[in-house]
Coordinates of C-alpha atoms and ligand atoms in Angstrom, one line a residue:
X1 CA 26.0 43.5 1.2
X2 CA 26.0 47.2 1.8
X3 CA 24.9 50.4 0.1
X4 CA 25.2 54.0 1.0
X5 CA 23.2 57.1 0.2
X6 CA 23.9 60.8 0.9
X7 CA 20.8 63.1 1.2
X8 CA 21.9 66.7 1.6
X9 CA 19.3 69.4 2.2
X10 CA 20.9 71.8 -0.2
X11 CA 21.3 69.3 -3.1
X12 CA 17.9 69.2 -4.8
X13 CA 16.7 68.3 -8.3
X14 CA 13.4 70.2 -8.6
X15 CA 10.1 70.9 -7.0
X16 CA 8.0 67.8 -7.9
X17 CA 4.9 68.7 -10.0
X18 CA 2.1 66.9 -8.2
X19 CA 0.8 65.9 -11.6
X20 CA 3.5 63.2 -12.0
X21 CA 1.1 61.1 -10.0
X22 CA -1.7 61.3 -12.6
X23 CA -3.6 58.5 -14.2
X24 CA -5.3 57.6 -17.4
X25 CA -8.8 56.3 -18.2
X26 CA -9.7 55.3 -21.7
X27 CA -12.9 54.0 -23.3
X28 CA -11.3 50.6 -23.6
X29 CA -12.4 47.2 -22.3
X30 CA -14.0 47.5 -18.9
X31 CA -12.2 50.6 -17.8
X32 CA -15.3 52.9 -18.0
X33 CA -18.1 50.4 -18.2
X34 CA -18.0 48.0 -15.2
X35 CA -14.9 49.9 -14.1
X36 CA -16.1 53.4 -12.9
X37 CA -19.6 53.1 -14.3
X38 CA -22.0 50.3 -13.4
X39 CA -25.5 51.6 -12.7
X40 CA -26.7 48.2 -11.3
X41 CA -23.9 47.8 -8.9
X42 CA -24.8 47.7 -5.2
X43 CA -22.5 50.6 -4.5
X44 CA -23.5 52.8 -7.5
X45 CA -24.5 56.4 -6.8
X46 CA -27.3 58.3 -8.5
X47 CA -25.2 58.7 -11.7
X48 CA -24.3 55.0 -11.9
X49 CA -20.7 55.4 -10.7
X50 CA -19.3 52.6 -8.5
X51 CA -18.8 53.8 -4.9
X52 CA -16.2 51.1 -4.1
X53 CA -14.1 52.3 -7.0
X54 CA -14.5 55.9 -6.0
X55 CA -13.1 55.0 -2.6
X56 CA -10.1 53.2 -4.0
X57 CA -9.3 56.1 -6.4
X58 CA -9.8 58.7 -3.7
X59 CA -7.2 57.0 -1.5
X60 CA -4.6 57.5 -4.2
X61 CA -5.2 61.3 -4.3
X62 CA -4.8 61.3 -8.1
X63 CA -4.2 64.9 -9.2
X64 CA -5.2 64.5 -12.8
X65 CA -6.9 61.9 -15.1
X66 CA -6.3 61.8 -18.8
X67 CA -9.4 61.0 -20.9
X68 CA -10.9 59.6 -23.2
X69 CA -8.0 57.9 -24.9
X70 CA -5.5 56.5 -26.0
X71 CA -6.0 55.0 -29.3
X72 CA -9.8 55.3 -28.9
X73 CA -9.7 59.1 -29.2
X74 CA -8.3 59.0 -32.7
X75 CA -11.7 58.1 -34.1
X76 CA -13.9 59.5 -31.3
X77 CA -16.7 62.0 -31.8
X78 CA -17.1 63.7 -28.5
X79 CA -20.6 64.9 -29.5
X80 CA -21.8 61.3 -29.3
X81 CA -21.3 61.4 -25.6
X82 CA -23.6 64.4 -24.8
X83 CA -27.4 64.9 -24.5
X84 CA -29.9 62.3 -23.2
X85 CA -28.1 59.0 -22.5
X86 CA -30.8 56.9 -24.2
X87 CA -30.5 58.9 -27.4
X88 CA -26.8 58.6 -27.8
X89 CA -25.5 56.5 -30.8
X90 CA -23.7 53.2 -30.5
X91 CA -20.5 53.4 -32.6
X92 CA -17.9 51.0 -33.7
X93 CA -14.6 51.6 -32.0
X94 CA -11.9 50.7 -34.6
X95 CA -9.0 51.0 -32.2
X96 CA -10.1 48.0 -30.0
X97 CA -12.6 46.3 -32.3
X98 CA -15.5 46.9 -29.9
X99 CA -18.8 48.8 -29.7
X100 CA -19.1 52.1 -27.7
X101 CA -22.5 52.8 -26.3
X102 CA -21.5 56.4 -25.3
X103 CA -23.5 56.1 -22.1
X104 CA -20.5 57.8 -20.5
X105 CA -19.3 61.1 -22.1
X106 CA -17.8 64.3 -20.9
X107 CA -20.6 65.2 -18.4
X108 CA -20.4 61.9 -16.7
X109 CA -16.7 61.8 -16.6
X110 CA -16.5 65.4 -15.3
X111 CA -18.9 64.6 -12.5
X112 CA -16.9 61.5 -11.6
X113 CA -13.7 63.6 -11.5
X114 CA -15.4 66.0 -9.1
X115 CA -16.5 63.1 -6.9
X116 CA -13.0 61.6 -6.7
X117 CA -11.3 65.0 -6.4
X118 CA -9.2 65.1 -9.5
X119 CA -8.6 67.4 -12.5
X120 CA -9.4 66.5 -16.1
X121 CA -6.8 66.3 -18.8
X122 CA -8.7 66.0 -22.1
X123 CA -7.5 64.7 -25.5
X124 CA -8.8 66.0 -28.8
X125 CA -9.1 63.8 -31.9
X126 CA -6.3 64.6 -34.4
X127 CA -6.6 61.2 -36.1
X128 CA -10.0 61.2 -38.0
X129 CA -10.7 64.9 -37.2
X130 CA -8.8 68.2 -36.6
X131 CA -8.9 71.9 -35.8
X132 CA -12.6 72.4 -36.1
X133 CA -13.5 69.6 -33.7
X134 CA -10.9 70.7 -31.2
X135 CA -12.1 74.3 -31.1
X136 CA -15.8 73.2 -30.7
X137 CA -15.0 70.7 -27.9
X138 CA -12.9 73.4 -26.2
X139 CA -15.8 75.9 -26.5
X140 CA -18.2 73.3 -25.1
X141 CA -16.0 72.5 -22.1
X142 CA -14.6 75.9 -21.2
X143 CA -16.8 78.8 -22.5
X144 CA -19.2 80.3 -19.9
X145 CA -22.2 80.7 -22.3
X146 CA -23.7 82.8 -25.0
X147 CA -22.3 80.7 -27.9
X148 CA -23.7 77.7 -29.7
X149 CA -21.5 75.0 -28.0
X150 CA -21.5 76.5 -24.5
X151 CA -25.3 77.0 -24.6
X152 CA -25.6 73.4 -25.6
X153 CA -23.6 72.3 -22.6
X154 CA -25.9 74.4 -20.4
X155 CA -28.9 72.9 -22.0
X156 CA -27.4 69.5 -21.3
X157 CA -27.3 70.2 -17.6
X158 CA -24.0 71.9 -16.8
X159 CA -24.2 75.7 -16.2
X160 CA -20.6 76.4 -15.2
X161 CA -17.7 75.8 -17.6
X162 CA -15.3 73.1 -16.5
X163 CA -12.2 75.3 -17.2
X164 CA -10.0 72.4 -18.2
X165 CA -6.4 73.5 -18.5
X166 CA -4.6 70.5 -19.8
X167 CA -5.3 69.4 -23.5
X168 CA -3.6 66.6 -25.4
X169 CA -3.2 67.3 -29.1
X170 CA -4.1 63.7 -30.2
X171 CA -2.6 60.4 -29.2
X172 CA 0.4 58.4 -30.4
X173 CA 0.2 59.9 -33.9
X174 CA 3.5 58.3 -34.8
X175 CA 2.0 54.8 -34.6
X176 CA 0.8 53.1 -37.8
X177 CA -1.9 51.5 -35.6
X178 CA -3.5 54.8 -35.0
X179 CA -6.6 55.8 -36.9
X180 CA -5.4 58.8 -39.0
X181 CA -1.7 58.1 -38.3
X182 CA 0.6 60.8 -39.8
X183 CA 4.2 61.4 -40.4
X184 CA 6.0 63.9 -38.2
X185 CA 5.7 66.8 -40.6
X186 CA 2.0 66.3 -41.3
X187 CA 1.3 65.8 -37.6
X188 CA 3.5 68.7 -36.5
X189 CA 1.7 71.1 -38.8
X190 CA -1.8 69.9 -37.7
X191 CA -0.8 70.1 -34.1
X192 CA 0.6 73.6 -34.5
X193 CA -2.6 74.8 -36.2
X194 CA -4.8 73.2 -33.6
X195 CA -2.7 74.7 -30.8
X196 CA -2.9 78.1 -32.4
X197 CA -6.7 77.9 -32.7
X198 CA -7.0 76.7 -29.1
X199 CA -4.8 79.5 -27.8
X200 CA -6.9 82.1 -29.7
X201 CA -9.7 81.0 -27.3
X202 CA -7.5 80.9 -24.2
X203 CA -3.8 81.7 -24.0
X204 CA -3.4 80.1 -20.6
X205 CA -4.2 76.5 -21.7
X206 CA -1.4 73.9 -21.2
X207 CA -1.1 72.0 -24.4
X208 CA 0.6 68.6 -24.9
X209 CA 1.9 67.5 -28.3
X210 CA 2.5 63.9 -29.1
X211 CA 6.0 62.5 -28.9
X212 CA 6.9 58.9 -29.5
X213 CA 4.8 55.9 -28.5
X214 CA 7.9 54.3 -27.2
X215 CA 11.6 54.6 -27.5
X216 CA 11.8 51.6 -29.9
X217 CA 9.8 53.4 -32.6
X218 CA 11.9 53.6 -35.8
X219 CA 11.0 57.3 -36.0
X220 CA 12.4 58.1 -32.5
X221 CA 14.0 60.6 -31.8
X222 CA 13.6 62.4 -35.1
X223 CA 9.9 62.5 -34.5
X224 CA 10.4 64.7 -31.5
X225 CA 12.7 67.1 -33.2
X226 CA 10.5 67.5 -36.3
X227 CA 7.2 67.8 -34.3
X228 CA 8.8 70.3 -31.9
X229 CA 10.2 72.4 -34.8
X230 CA 6.6 72.9 -35.9
X231 CA 5.1 73.3 -32.5
X232 CA 7.7 74.6 -30.0
X233 CA 6.2 78.0 -29.5
X234 CA 2.7 76.8 -29.2
X235 CA 2.9 73.9 -26.7
X236 CA 4.0 73.3 -23.1
X237 CA 4.7 69.6 -23.0
X238 CA 5.6 66.7 -25.2
X239 CA 4.0 63.4 -24.5
X240 CA 5.9 60.1 -24.1
X241 CA 4.6 56.6 -23.5
X242 CA 6.4 53.5 -22.4
X243 CA 5.3 50.0 -21.2
X244 CA 7.5 47.4 -19.5
X245 CA 7.3 43.6 -19.8
X246 CA 9.0 40.5 -18.5
X247 CA 8.4 38.3 -21.6
X248 CA 11.5 36.1 -21.1
X249 CA 10.7 35.6 -17.5
X250 CA 14.1 36.9 -16.5
X251 CA 13.5 39.0 -13.4
X252 CA 17.0 40.6 -13.1
X253 CA 16.8 41.7 -16.7
X254 CA 13.2 42.9 -16.3
X255 CA 14.1 45.1 -13.3
X256 CA 17.1 46.5 -15.2
X257 CA 14.9 47.9 -18.0
X258 CA 14.2 51.0 -16.0
X259 CA 17.5 52.3 -17.5
X260 CA 15.6 52.5 -20.8
X261 CA 13.2 55.0 -19.2
X262 CA 16.2 57.1 -18.0
X263 CA 17.7 57.1 -21.5
X264 CA 14.4 57.9 -23.2
X265 CA 13.8 60.9 -20.9
X266 CA 17.4 62.1 -21.3
X267 CA 17.2 61.9 -25.1
X268 CA 14.0 63.8 -25.3
X269 CA 15.2 66.4 -22.8
X270 CA 18.2 67.0 -25.0
X271 CA 16.0 67.2 -28.1
X272 CA 13.8 69.8 -26.4
X273 CA 16.9 71.8 -25.6
X274 CA 18.2 71.5 -29.2
X275 CA 15.0 72.9 -30.6
X276 CA 14.8 75.6 -28.0
X277 CA 18.2 76.9 -29.0
X278 CA 17.6 76.5 -32.7
X279 CA 14.5 78.7 -32.3
X280 CA 16.3 81.0 -29.9
X281 CA 13.3 80.6 -27.7
X282 CA 13.1 81.7 -24.1
X283 CA 10.3 79.3 -23.1
X284 CA 10.7 75.8 -21.9
X285 CA 8.8 72.6 -23.0
X286 CA 8.5 69.8 -20.5
X287 CA 7.7 66.1 -20.7
X288 CA 4.3 64.7 -20.1
X289 CA 4.8 61.0 -19.6
X290 CA 1.1 60.3 -19.9
X291 CA 1.2 56.5 -20.4
X292 CA 3.4 54.3 -18.4
X293 CA 3.0 50.9 -16.7
X294 CA 3.8 47.2 -17.0
X295 CA 1.8 45.7 -19.9
X296 CA 2.2 42.2 -21.2
X297 CA 0.3 39.6 -19.0
X298 CA -2.9 39.9 -21.1
X299 CA -1.4 40.2 -24.6
X300 CA -2.1 36.6 -25.8
X301 CA -5.6 36.5 -24.4
X302 CA -6.5 39.8 -26.1
X303 CA -5.6 38.7 -29.6
X304 CA -9.0 37.0 -30.2
X305 CA -10.9 40.3 -29.7
X306 CA -8.3 42.6 -31.3
X307 CA -8.2 40.4 -34.4
X308 CA -12.0 40.8 -34.7
X309 CA -12.9 37.2 -34.1
X310 CA -15.4 38.1 -31.4
X311 CA -17.3 40.6 -33.5
X312 CA -17.9 44.0 -31.9
X313 CA -18.5 43.4 -28.2
X314 CA -19.3 46.2 -25.8
X315 CA -16.9 46.5 -22.9
X316 CA -15.3 43.1 -23.1
X317 CA -12.4 42.2 -20.7
X318 CA -9.4 43.6 -22.6
X319 CA -5.8 44.4 -21.4
X320 CA -6.7 43.0 -18.0
X321 CA -3.2 42.4 -16.8
X322 CA -3.1 40.7 -13.4
X323 CA -0.1 42.1 -11.7
X324 CA 2.3 40.1 -9.5
X325 CA 4.8 40.9 -6.9
X326 CA 7.8 41.5 -9.2
X327 CA 5.6 44.2 -11.0
X328 CA 5.6 46.0 -7.6
X329 CA 9.3 46.4 -7.9
X330 CA 9.1 47.5 -11.5
X331 CA 6.5 50.1 -10.8
X332 CA 8.5 51.3 -7.8
X333 CA 11.5 51.8 -10.1
X334 CA 9.5 53.7 -12.7
X335 CA 8.1 56.1 -10.1
X336 CA 11.6 56.6 -8.6
X337 CA 12.8 57.6 -12.1
X338 CA 10.0 60.2 -12.4
X339 CA 11.0 61.7 -9.0
X340 CA 14.6 61.8 -10.1
X341 CA 13.7 63.4 -13.4
X342 CA 11.2 65.8 -11.9
X343 CA 13.3 68.6 -13.5
X344 CA 11.8 67.7 -16.9
X345 CA 8.9 65.3 -16.3
X346 CA 6.1 67.5 -15.1
X347 CA 3.1 65.2 -15.8
X348 CA 2.9 61.4 -15.8
X349 CA -0.1 59.1 -16.0
X350 CA -0.2 55.5 -14.9
X351 CA -2.0 53.7 -17.7
X352 CA -4.5 53.0 -16.8
X353 CA -6.6 53.4 -13.6
X354 CA -9.3 50.7 -13.5
X355 CA -9.5 47.2 -15.0
X356 CA -7.4 48.0 -18.1
X357 CA -3.6 47.6 -17.2
X358 CA -4.7 49.1 -13.9
X359 CA -3.9 49.2 -10.2
X360 CA -7.7 48.7 -9.5
X361 CA -9.7 45.7 -10.6
X362 CA -13.5 45.1 -10.4
X363 CA -15.9 42.3 -10.8
X364 CA -19.2 42.9 -12.4
X365 CA -21.7 43.1 -9.5
X366 CA -18.9 42.1 -7.2
X367 CA -16.0 43.6 -5.4
X368 CA -13.3 46.1 -6.3
X369 CA -9.8 45.6 -5.1
X370 CA -6.2 46.8 -5.2
X371 CA -3.8 45.0 -7.5
X372 CA -0.2 44.6 -6.3
X373 CA 1.0 47.7 -8.1
X374 CA -1.6 49.9 -6.4
X375 CA 0.8 50.2 -3.4
X376 CA 4.0 51.7 -4.8
X377 CA 1.8 54.1 -6.8
X378 CA -0.1 54.9 -3.5
X379 CA 3.1 55.5 -1.5
X380 CA 4.7 57.8 -4.2
X381 CA 1.5 59.7 -4.8
X382 CA 0.7 60.3 -1.1
X383 CA 4.2 60.8 0.3
X384 CA 6.4 61.6 -2.8
X385 CA 5.4 65.3 -3.0
X386 CA 7.6 68.3 -2.3
X387 CA 11.2 68.6 -3.6
X388 CA 13.2 65.8 -5.1
X389 CA 16.5 65.3 -3.5
X390 CA 19.7 64.9 -5.5
X391 CA 20.8 61.7 -3.7
X392 CA 24.3 60.3 -4.2
X393 CA 23.9 56.5 -4.1
X394 CA 26.7 53.9 -4.0
X395 CA 25.5 50.3 -4.5
X396 CA 27.0 47.2 -5.9
X397 CA 25.6 46.3 -9.3
X398 CA 25.0 43.5 -11.8
X399 CA 25.2 42.7 -15.5
X400 CA 22.1 41.6 -17.4
X401 CA 21.5 41.0 -21.2
X402 CA 19.9 44.5 -21.6
X403 CA 21.9 46.6 -19.2
X404 CA 25.4 47.0 -17.7
X405 CA 26.1 47.6 -14.1
X406 CA 22.5 48.0 -12.8
X407 CA 22.7 49.0 -9.1
X408 CA 21.0 46.6 -6.8
X409 CA 19.7 49.4 -4.7
X410 CA 17.5 52.0 -6.4
X411 CA 16.4 55.0 -4.3
X412 CA 14.5 58.2 -4.6
X413 CA 14.1 60.8 -1.9
X414 CA 11.7 63.7 -1.4
X415 CA 11.7 66.6 1.1
X416 CA 8.3 68.0 2.0
X417 CA 9.2 71.3 3.7
X418 CA 5.7 72.2 4.7
X419 CA 5.1 68.8 6.4
X420 CA 8.7 68.7 7.7
X421 CA 9.2 65.2 6.4
X422 CA 11.6 63.2 4.2
X423 CA 10.4 60.2 2.3
X424 CA 12.7 57.5 0.8
X425 CA 11.5 54.9 -1.7
X426 CA 13.8 52.0 -2.0
X427 CA 14.0 49.0 -4.2
X428 CA 16.4 46.1 -3.7
X429 CA 16.9 44.3 -7.0
X430 CA 19.0 41.5 -5.5
X431 CA 17.4 38.1 -5.8
X432 CA 19.0 36.5 -2.7
X433 CA 20.8 39.1 -0.5
X434 CA 19.7 41.6 2.0
X435 CA 21.4 45.0 1.6
X436 CA 22.3 47.1 4.7
X437 CA 21.6 50.6 3.5
X438 CA 22.8 53.7 5.3
X439 CA 21.4 57.1 4.4
X440 CA 23.5 60.0 5.6
X441 CA 21.1 62.9 6.4
X442 CA 23.1 66.1 5.9
X443 CA 21.8 69.6 6.8
X444 CA 18.5 68.3 8.3
X445 CA 17.5 68.6 11.9
X446 CA 17.7 65.3 13.8
X447 CA 14.8 63.2 12.7
X448 CA 12.7 60.3 13.8
X449 CA 11.1 57.6 11.7
X450 CA 7.4 58.1 11.5
X451 CA 6.5 55.4 8.9
X452 CA 8.2 52.4 7.5
X453 CA 6.4 50.1 5.0
X454 CA 7.8 47.0 3.4
X455 CA 6.7 44.9 0.5
X456 CA 8.3 41.5 0.0
X457 CA 6.9 38.1 -1.0
X458 CA 8.5 34.6 -1.3
X459 CA 6.7 34.2 -4.6
X460 CA 7.6 36.7 -7.3
X461 CA 4.5 35.7 -9.2
X462 CA 2.0 36.1 -6.3
X463 CA -1.1 38.2 -7.2
X464 CA -4.1 39.7 -5.6
X465 CA -7.5 38.4 -6.6
X466 CA -11.2 39.1 -5.7
X467 CA -10.9 36.2 -3.2
X468 CA -7.4 36.9 -1.9
X469 CA -7.3 40.7 -2.1
X470 CA -4.3 41.2 0.2
X471 CA -2.0 38.4 -0.8
X472 CA 0.5 41.1 -1.8
X473 CA 0.3 44.1 0.5
X474 CA 2.6 46.3 2.4
X475 CA 3.5 45.5 6.0
X476 CA 4.8 47.8 8.7
X477 CA 8.6 47.6 8.7
X478 CA 10.8 47.3 11.8
X479 CA 14.5 47.6 12.3
X480 CA 15.0 51.0 10.5
X481 CA 16.7 53.4 12.9
X482 CA 18.3 56.9 13.0
X483 CA 21.5 57.3 14.8
X484 CA 24.0 60.2 14.6
X485 CA 22.3 61.7 11.5
X486 CA 22.3 58.3 9.7
X487 CA 19.3 56.4 8.7
X488 CA 19.9 52.6 8.5
X489 CA 17.6 50.3 6.9
X490 CA 17.9 46.7 5.8
X491 CA 16.5 45.9 2.4
X492 CA 15.5 42.2 2.1
X493 CA 16.1 40.5 -1.3
X494 CA 13.6 41.6 -4.0
X495 CA 11.8 44.2 -1.8
X496 CA 10.2 47.6 -2.1
X497 CA 10.0 49.9 0.9
X498 CA 9.2 53.4 2.0
X499 CA 10.7 55.1 5.0
X500 CA 9.4 58.5 6.2
X501 CA 11.4 60.7 8.6
X502 CA 10.0 63.6 10.6
X503 CA 12.6 66.4 10.7
Ligands
AHR1 O1 -3.1 52.2 -22.8 C1 -3.4 51.3 -23.8 C2 -3.0 51.9 -25.2 O2 -1.6 52.0 -25.2 C3 -3.4 53.3 -25.5 O3 -4.7 53.3 -26.0 C4 -2.4 53.8 -26.5 O4 -2.3 55.1 -26.5 C5 -1.2 53.0 -26.2 O5 -0.7 52.3 -27.3

C-alpha cells in the first residue's frame, strides 16, 4: 500500500503556539499527593516534591500547567491552601468524594512550576463562588504588595508576585455534575462580570471562558454561542474538553474517532466567527483545548469511591488509566489534529500529568515511570514547535461504524525555521499492512534525516509497569531516506513515528 504527502515551504497553517503542549494537574486522586508531592519519598526535595517526577516532567518541556481543577475547583477555597501547612483545614471534596488536606496550595504549586520550568494557568471557582473570590485570588497572586491579599502572600513567604497571565473562568460549567452548574445565560453573565473585574485589575490577562465539556453534550454548540455572546469582548479563549475511549474494543473504530475532534474544533471555530461578526468585533477568540486524553480504562474501578462507598479517603487511586500501545496511536492522532488546527487552537492541556489519566505514573515510596502515551506527547512537545505545514496527503482509507473513509495514514508536519528542521509525525492506522509513504519536500533546501523514531508493538494491549517500564517505548527507525527532494518512509501496521529532517 502507498501514500503520498506534499510539504511545500510556502503552504503553512499557522505559527504553533507552544502552549498547545500544555498539561493539567488537579487535586484529584494521587495526582498531587504521591504524584508530585511525597515528602517521605527518597527523591523528595526540601519542599517534599518528588525529584524523579520532576525529571520526567522536565524532559517533556511542558510550557504551561493548568491548576487546581477540573471539577475540584468548583467547590475549592484557595485560601485553605495558604499559610502554615499544619494549620490548613481538611475539607471534603464533593467532586471526587474524597478529603483534601490542603498540604499543597498555590505556594507549593508555584514553586514546583518554577522547578520544572513551566508557567501556571490558574482556574477560579465559578461554581460555589464568584467575582469576589476571583478578584481576591488574583490580587494575592499578581499584586506586588501594599494591599490586604498581596501583603498576606508576602507574609506567607513569597515577596514577588507570580504574574500569572492565564486564568480559567471556572470549569465545565455546562455539566450537571459540576458543583454550582449553571445554564449558558447564567454562566455567561457571571463569567463576563468576573472577566470585567479581573481586567479592571490588569487588562493584559488572558482569560478563558468555559465551552462544552464534550461535543456530545445536549447543549453543544448553543452553549458556546450563548456564552460567547455574553463574554466575547472580555475573553481571549474558549475552553473545550474531550476524552477518547475504546469501550467496544474495536481498534479501527477507536482510531477513527479523531474525526470527532476535527468536527468539534471546526464547529466551535465557526461559532466564534458567527459571534464575532454579530458583534462587529475586531478581536479574535481562540480555542483552549485544556483537557484532552484517552480516559476509560479505570472507569469501572473508580465507581466504588465515586459512589461514596469508601467514605472520604485522602488521595486514593482514582482515574489511574494504565495506557496500552493502541493509546499511543490515539494520542499521536490527537496531537496531529492540534498541529493541523494551530490556526485556532492556541492552548491545549493533556489531562492530566501524573497518576490521574496521565503520561507519568508513580508508586508510593517507589519508582516513577513513563506510560506508553508519554512518548507521542514527548515527541510533539519537543519537536513539534515552529510553523504548522499545510500538507496535502493522499492515503487509502477505510469505513468504520463511527466514521467514513478514515485515511490509514495520518500525518502532521512542522517547520522550525530557527533550528532549520522539519518534523513529521505519522500514524498508520492499518491493522496488517505496511504503507510506503513518500513526502515530497517542495521549496526546502536538500535535507538529511537527523532523527527517526518508531513505535510499534505486536500486542496492542501492551503496557508499561513499574517492573517493565520500557515494554512500550520508541526505537530508532531505519530505512527512511531522502532522494531527489523526496522523503520515503515505510510505516509498519499500527505504528507511530517521527522523522526529523535538517534542511
Ligand atoms: O480530568 C478529569 C475531569 O474530567 C476533570 O476534573 C473535569 O473537568 C473533566 O470532567
